[in-house]
Short mmCIF file of C-alpha atoms in Angstrom, two decimals:
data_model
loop_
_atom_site.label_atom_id
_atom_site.label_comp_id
_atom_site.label_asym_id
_atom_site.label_seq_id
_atom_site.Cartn_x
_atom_site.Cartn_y
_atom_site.Cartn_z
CA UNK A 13 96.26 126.13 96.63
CA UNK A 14 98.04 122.80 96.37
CA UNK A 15 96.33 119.37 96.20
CA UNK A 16 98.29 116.92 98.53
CA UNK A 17 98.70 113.51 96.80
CA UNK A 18 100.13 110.93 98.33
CA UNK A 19 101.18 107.47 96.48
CA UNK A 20 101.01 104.46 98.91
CA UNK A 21 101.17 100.58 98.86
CA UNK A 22 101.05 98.21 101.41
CA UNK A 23 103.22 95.86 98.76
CA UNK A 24 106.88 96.71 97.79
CA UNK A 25 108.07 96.78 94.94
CA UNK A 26 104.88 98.29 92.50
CA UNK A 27 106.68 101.19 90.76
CA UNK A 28 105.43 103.50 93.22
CA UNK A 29 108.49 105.91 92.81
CA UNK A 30 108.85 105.27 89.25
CA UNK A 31 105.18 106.34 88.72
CA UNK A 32 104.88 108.99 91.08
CA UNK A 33 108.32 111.30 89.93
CA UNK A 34 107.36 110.59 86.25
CA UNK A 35 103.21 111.99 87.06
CA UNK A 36 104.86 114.80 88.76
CA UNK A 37 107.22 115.53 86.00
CA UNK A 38 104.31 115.17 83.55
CA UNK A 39 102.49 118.17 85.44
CA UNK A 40 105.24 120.16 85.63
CA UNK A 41 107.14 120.28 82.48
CA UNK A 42 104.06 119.35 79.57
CA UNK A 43 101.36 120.97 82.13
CA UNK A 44 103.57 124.18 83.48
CA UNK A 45 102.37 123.43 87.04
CA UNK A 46 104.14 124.13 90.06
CA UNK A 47 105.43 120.75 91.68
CA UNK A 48 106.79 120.11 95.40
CA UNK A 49 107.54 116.08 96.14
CA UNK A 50 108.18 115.25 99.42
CA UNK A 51 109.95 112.04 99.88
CA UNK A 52 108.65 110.26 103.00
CA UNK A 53 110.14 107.05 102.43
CA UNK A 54 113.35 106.39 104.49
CA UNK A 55 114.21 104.23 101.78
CA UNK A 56 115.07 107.86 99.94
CA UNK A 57 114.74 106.25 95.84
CA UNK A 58 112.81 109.48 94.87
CA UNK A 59 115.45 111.84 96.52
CA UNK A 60 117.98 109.39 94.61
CA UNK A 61 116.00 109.72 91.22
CA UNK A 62 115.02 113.48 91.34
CA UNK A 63 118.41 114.60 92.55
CA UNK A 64 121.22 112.43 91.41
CA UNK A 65 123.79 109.98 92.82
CA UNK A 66 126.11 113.07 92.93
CA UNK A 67 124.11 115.18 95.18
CA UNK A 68 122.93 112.23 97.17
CA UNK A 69 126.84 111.29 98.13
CA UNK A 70 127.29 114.92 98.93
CA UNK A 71 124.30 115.35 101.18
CA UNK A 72 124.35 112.03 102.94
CA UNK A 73 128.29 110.81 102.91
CA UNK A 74 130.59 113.31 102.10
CA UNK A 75 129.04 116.38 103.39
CA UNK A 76 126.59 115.00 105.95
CA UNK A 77 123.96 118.32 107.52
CA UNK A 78 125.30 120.69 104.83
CA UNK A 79 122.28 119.96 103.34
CA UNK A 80 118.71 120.13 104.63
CA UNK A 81 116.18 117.63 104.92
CA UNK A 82 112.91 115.99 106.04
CA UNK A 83 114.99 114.94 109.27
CA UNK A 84 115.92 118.60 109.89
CA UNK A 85 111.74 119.18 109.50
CA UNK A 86 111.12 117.08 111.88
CA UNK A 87 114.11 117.24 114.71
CA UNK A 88 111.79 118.76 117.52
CA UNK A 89 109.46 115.71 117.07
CA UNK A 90 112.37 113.69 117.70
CA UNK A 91 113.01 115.66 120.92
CA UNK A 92 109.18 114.92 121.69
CA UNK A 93 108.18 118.74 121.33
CA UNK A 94 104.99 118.59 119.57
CA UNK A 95 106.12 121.19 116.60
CA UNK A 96 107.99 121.59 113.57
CA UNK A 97 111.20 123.09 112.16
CA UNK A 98 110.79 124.22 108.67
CA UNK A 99 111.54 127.11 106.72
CA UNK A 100 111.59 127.59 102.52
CA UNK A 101 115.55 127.15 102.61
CA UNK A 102 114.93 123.42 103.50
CA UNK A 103 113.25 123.10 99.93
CA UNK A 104 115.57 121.52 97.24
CA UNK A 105 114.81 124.28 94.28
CA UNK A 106 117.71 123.37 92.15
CA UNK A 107 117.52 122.34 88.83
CA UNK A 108 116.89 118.41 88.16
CA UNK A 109 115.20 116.88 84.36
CA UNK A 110 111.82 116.41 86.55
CA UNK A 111 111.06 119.90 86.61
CA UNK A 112 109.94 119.71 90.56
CA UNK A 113 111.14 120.88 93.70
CA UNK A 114 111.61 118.75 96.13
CA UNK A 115 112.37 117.89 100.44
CA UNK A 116 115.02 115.67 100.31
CA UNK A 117 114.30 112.05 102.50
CA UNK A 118 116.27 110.68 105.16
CA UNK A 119 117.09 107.24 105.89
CA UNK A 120 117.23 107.99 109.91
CA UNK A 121 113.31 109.57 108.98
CA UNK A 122 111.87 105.82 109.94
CA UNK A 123 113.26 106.80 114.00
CA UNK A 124 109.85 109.22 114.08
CA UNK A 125 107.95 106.09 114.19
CA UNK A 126 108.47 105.77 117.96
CA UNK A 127 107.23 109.08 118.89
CA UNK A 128 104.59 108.86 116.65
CA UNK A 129 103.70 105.86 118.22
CA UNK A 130 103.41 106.97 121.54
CA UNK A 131 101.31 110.19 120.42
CA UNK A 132 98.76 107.84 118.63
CA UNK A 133 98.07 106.12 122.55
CA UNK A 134 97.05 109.26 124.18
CA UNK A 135 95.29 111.06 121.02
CA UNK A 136 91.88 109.05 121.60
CA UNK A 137 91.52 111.06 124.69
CA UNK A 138 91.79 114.07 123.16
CA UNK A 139 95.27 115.27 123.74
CA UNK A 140 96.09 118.24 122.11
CA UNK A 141 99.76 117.47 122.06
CA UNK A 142 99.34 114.06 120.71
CA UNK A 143 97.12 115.53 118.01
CA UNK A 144 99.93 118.01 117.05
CA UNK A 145 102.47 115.71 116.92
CA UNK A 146 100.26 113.24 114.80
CA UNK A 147 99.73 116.80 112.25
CA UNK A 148 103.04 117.39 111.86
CA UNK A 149 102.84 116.77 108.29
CA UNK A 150 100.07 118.75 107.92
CA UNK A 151 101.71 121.74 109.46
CA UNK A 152 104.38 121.15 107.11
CA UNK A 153 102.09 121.26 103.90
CA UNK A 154 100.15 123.74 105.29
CA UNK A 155 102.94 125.90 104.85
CA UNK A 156 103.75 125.05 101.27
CA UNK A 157 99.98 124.62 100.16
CA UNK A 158 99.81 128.30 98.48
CA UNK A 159 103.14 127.83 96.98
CA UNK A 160 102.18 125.19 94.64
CA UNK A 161 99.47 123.39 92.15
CA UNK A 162 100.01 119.99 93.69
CA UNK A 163 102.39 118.42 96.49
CA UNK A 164 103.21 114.91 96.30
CA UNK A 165 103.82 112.53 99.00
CA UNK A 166 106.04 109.26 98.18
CA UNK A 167 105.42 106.71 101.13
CA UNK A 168 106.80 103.78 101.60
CA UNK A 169 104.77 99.76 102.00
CA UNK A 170 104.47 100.22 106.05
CA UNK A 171 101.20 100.69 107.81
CA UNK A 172 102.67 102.52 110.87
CA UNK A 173 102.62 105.81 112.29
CA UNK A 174 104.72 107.95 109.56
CA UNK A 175 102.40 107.08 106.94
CA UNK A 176 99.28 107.50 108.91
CA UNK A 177 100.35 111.20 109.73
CA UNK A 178 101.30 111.56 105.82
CA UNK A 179 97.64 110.39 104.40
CA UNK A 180 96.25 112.54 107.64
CA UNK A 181 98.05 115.54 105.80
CA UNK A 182 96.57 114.43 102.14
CA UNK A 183 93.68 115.25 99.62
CA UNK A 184 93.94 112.53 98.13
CA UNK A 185 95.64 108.95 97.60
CA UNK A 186 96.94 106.67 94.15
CA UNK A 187 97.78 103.06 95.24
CA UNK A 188 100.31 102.04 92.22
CA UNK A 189 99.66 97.55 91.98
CA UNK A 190 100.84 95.03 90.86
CA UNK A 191 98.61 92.07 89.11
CA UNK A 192 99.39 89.61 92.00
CA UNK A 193 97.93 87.92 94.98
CA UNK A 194 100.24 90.02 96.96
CA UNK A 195 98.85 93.20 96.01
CA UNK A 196 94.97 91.76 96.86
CA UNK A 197 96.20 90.91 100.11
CA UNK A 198 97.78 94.25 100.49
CA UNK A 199 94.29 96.04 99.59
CA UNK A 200 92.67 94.12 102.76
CA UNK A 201 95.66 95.58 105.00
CA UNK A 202 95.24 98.98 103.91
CA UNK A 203 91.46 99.10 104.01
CA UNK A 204 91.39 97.72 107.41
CA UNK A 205 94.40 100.16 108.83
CA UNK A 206 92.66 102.93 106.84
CA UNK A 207 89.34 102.38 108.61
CA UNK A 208 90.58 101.79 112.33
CA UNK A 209 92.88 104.58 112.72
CA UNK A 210 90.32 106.86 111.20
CA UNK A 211 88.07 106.04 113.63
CA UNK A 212 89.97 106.77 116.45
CA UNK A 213 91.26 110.15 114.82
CA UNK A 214 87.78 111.47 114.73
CA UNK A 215 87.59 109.95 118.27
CA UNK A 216 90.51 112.50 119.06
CA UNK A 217 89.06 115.52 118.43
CA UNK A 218 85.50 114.41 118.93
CA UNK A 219 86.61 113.84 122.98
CA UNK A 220 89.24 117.58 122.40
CA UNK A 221 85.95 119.54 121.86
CA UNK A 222 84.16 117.35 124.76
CA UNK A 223 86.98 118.18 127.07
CA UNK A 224 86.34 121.75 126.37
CA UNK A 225 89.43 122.34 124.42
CA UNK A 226 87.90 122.61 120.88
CA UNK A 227 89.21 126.00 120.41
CA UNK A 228 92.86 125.16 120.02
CA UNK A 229 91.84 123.52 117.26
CA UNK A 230 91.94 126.66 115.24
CA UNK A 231 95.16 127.88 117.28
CA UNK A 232 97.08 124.75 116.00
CA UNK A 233 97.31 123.20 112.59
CA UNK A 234 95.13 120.15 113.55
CA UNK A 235 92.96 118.44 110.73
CA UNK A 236 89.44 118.37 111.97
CA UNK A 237 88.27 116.14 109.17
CA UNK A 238 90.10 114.05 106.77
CA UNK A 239 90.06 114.22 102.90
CA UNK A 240 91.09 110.61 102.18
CA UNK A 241 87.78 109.35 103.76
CA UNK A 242 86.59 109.99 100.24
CA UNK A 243 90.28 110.72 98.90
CA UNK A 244 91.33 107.32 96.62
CA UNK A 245 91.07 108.32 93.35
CA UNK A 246 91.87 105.32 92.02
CA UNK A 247 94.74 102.69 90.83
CA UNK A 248 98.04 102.03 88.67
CA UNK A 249 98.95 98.26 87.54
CA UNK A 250 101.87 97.24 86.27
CA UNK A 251 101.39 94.89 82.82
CA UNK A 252 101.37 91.49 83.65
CA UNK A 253 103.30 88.16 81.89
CA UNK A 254 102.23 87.19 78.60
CA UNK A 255 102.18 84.55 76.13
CA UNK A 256 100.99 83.82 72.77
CA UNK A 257 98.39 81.62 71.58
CA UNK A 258 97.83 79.64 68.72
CA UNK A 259 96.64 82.42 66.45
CA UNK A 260 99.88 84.46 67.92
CA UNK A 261 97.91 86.96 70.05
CA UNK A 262 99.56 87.82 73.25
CA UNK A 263 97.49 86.86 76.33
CA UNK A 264 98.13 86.87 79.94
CA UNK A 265 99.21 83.54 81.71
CA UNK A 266 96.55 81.53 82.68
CA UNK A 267 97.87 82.75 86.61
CA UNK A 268 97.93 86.28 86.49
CA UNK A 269 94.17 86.14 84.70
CA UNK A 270 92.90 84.65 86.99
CA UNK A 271 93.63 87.45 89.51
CA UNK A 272 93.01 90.17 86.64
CA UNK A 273 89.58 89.15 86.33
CA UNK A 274 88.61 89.89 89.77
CA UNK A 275 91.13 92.21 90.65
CA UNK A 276 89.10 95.56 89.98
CA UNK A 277 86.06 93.84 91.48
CA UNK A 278 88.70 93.01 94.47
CA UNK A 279 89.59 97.14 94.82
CA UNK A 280 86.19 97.81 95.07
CA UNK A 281 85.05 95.71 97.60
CA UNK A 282 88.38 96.54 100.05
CA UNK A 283 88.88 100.60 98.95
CA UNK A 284 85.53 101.41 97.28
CA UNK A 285 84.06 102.83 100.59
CA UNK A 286 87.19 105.40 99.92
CA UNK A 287 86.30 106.32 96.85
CA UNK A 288 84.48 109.24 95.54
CA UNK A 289 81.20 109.02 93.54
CA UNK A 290 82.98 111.36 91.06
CA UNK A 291 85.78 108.99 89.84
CA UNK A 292 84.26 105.54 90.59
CA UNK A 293 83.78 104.57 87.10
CA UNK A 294 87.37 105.50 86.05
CA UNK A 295 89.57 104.29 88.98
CA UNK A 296 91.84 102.69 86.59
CA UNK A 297 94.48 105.53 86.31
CA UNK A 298 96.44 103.31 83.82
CA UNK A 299 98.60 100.92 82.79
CA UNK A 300 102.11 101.04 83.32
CA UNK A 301 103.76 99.21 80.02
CA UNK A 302 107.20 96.81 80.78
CA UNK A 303 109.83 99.53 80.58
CA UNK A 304 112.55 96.48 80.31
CA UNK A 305 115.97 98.43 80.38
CA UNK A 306 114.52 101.89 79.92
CA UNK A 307 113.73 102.82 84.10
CA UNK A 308 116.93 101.33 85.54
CA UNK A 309 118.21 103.64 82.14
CA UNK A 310 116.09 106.71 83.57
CA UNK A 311 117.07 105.83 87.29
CA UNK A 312 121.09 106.16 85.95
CA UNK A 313 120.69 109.25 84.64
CA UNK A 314 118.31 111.18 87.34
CA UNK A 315 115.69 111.68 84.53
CA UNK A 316 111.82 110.92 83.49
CA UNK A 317 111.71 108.04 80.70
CA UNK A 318 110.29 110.07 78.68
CA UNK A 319 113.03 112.61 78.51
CA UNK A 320 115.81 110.05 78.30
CA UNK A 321 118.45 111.03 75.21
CA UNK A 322 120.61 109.68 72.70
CA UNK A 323 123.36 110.89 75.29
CA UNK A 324 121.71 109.01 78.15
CA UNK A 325 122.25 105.42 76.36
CA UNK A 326 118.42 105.13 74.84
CA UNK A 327 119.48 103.13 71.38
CA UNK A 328 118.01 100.58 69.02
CA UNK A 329 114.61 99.24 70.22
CA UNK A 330 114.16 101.62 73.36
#
């Protein structure tokens, strides 16, 4: 059964999409797993990396609803009918250089956020509807779950109603940073989204089950508890500016270490309480080195830096 991961920032602009399609590549061509990544962001740069420019001027300009995608998932949500449309066809299994399969984005995906919206207002009280329509992606990967090793979720830097129903649907969450101010700020936002709306979830189906109604909980794919309470297993940075010293070390600016000395103390005190007890000494997934030419290179040519070729432009000191 899969494990849902989902990659979210409140901050722009972090590598999220870089880092996420290159980890899901990793798995699935050095690992052999089984991949799915669902692209949630109606900014649609995974679907443009995984896929190509060719089959994204195909699906979205020159052959528009030939092809499938998340918007064809969720067109009854759209009509306010708290369900689904999906079926395996809608699942991108053509060959790409990541290895994965994938649900193609949308950029029209961000008009769910309305009826999403409205859901979230009557779900405190228990409404099963409302919780339906906030599990929609959880219906979704509940169908996929046994198909795969891991899903992945790409999200993009809101804190609205699509994202909520995307981390309600995961296991667990990476939040790809930047060493910035920004990105501290954006820690506070999340944590303090993160612990309102769960609140008020469990609220939701505490009041379904007081309204006598608990046992369409197991006729409906509703999430009764949440993984992600305990579900950030940690965080990405990107490498930060540099400059050399008198004895011609390289050392970060006198800025950015400033904020790198407090910044995993800083993830603690805003995420920790998300955090399981099994990963909280290693909740720095990595370092993500300055690629300079080589991911715009690897974004070009719908491929993972590290299987960019001779014959994709990588030359001299790539």
């Amino acid at each position: 059964m899969a494990k849902v991961v989902s990659f979210f920032n409140n901050k722009g602009g972090v590598g999220k999409t870089t880092t996420s399609t290159n980890v899901a590549a990793g798995l699935a061509q050095k690992f052999g797993k089984k991949v799915l990544y669902l692209d949630l962001d109606p900014q649609c740069n995974s679907t443009l990396l995984i896929t190509g420019e060719e089959k994204v001027t195909d699906c979205y300009w020159i052959n528009p609803g030939a092809t499938q995608t998340i918007l064809n998932v969720v067109a009854p949500l759209l009509e306010d009918e708290p369900t689904i449309a999906f079926d395996q066809g809608m699942i991108n299994t053509g060959p790409n250089r990541f290895g994965v399969h994938v649900l193609m984005g949308h950029p029209k995906l961000s008009a769910i956020e309305d009826r999403l919206g409205d859901a979230w207002v009557k779900l405190a009280g228990g409404e099963i509807g409302a919780l339906r329509k906030t599990n929609w992606c959880h219906a979704l990967v509940s169908e996929l779950r046994d198909s795969y090793d891991y899903i992945f979720i790409d999200l993009g830097p809101s804190l609205g109603s699509l994202n909520r129903s995307a981390l309600i649907a995961s296991d667990f969450f990476v939040t790809p940073m930047s060493i910035d101010i920004f990105s501290i700020i954006g820690l506070r936002n999340i944590s303090d989204w993160l612990t309102q709306w769960i609140k008020r979830y469990e609220r939701g189906i505490e009041n379904l089950v007081l309204n006598d109604q608990g046992e369409l909980l197991n006729k409906y794919p509703v999430r009764q508890s949440l993984p992600i309470r305990t579900g950030c297993i940690g965080y990405t940075t990107q490498s930060y500016a540099t400059r050399k010293n008198k004895d011609g070390e390289r050392r970060p600016t006198h800025a950015f270490e400033n904020i790198l000395n407090q910044f995993s103390d800083e993830f603690f005190l805003n995420l920790g309480g998300f955090v399981p007890n099994t990963v909280r000494d290693s909740v720095i997934l990595g370092e993500i080195p300055n690629m300079f030419s080589l991911a715009p290179l690897a974004q070009k040519n719908s491929t993972p830096i590290r299987g960019l070729k001779a014959s994709d432009g990588i030359f001299g000191a790539h």
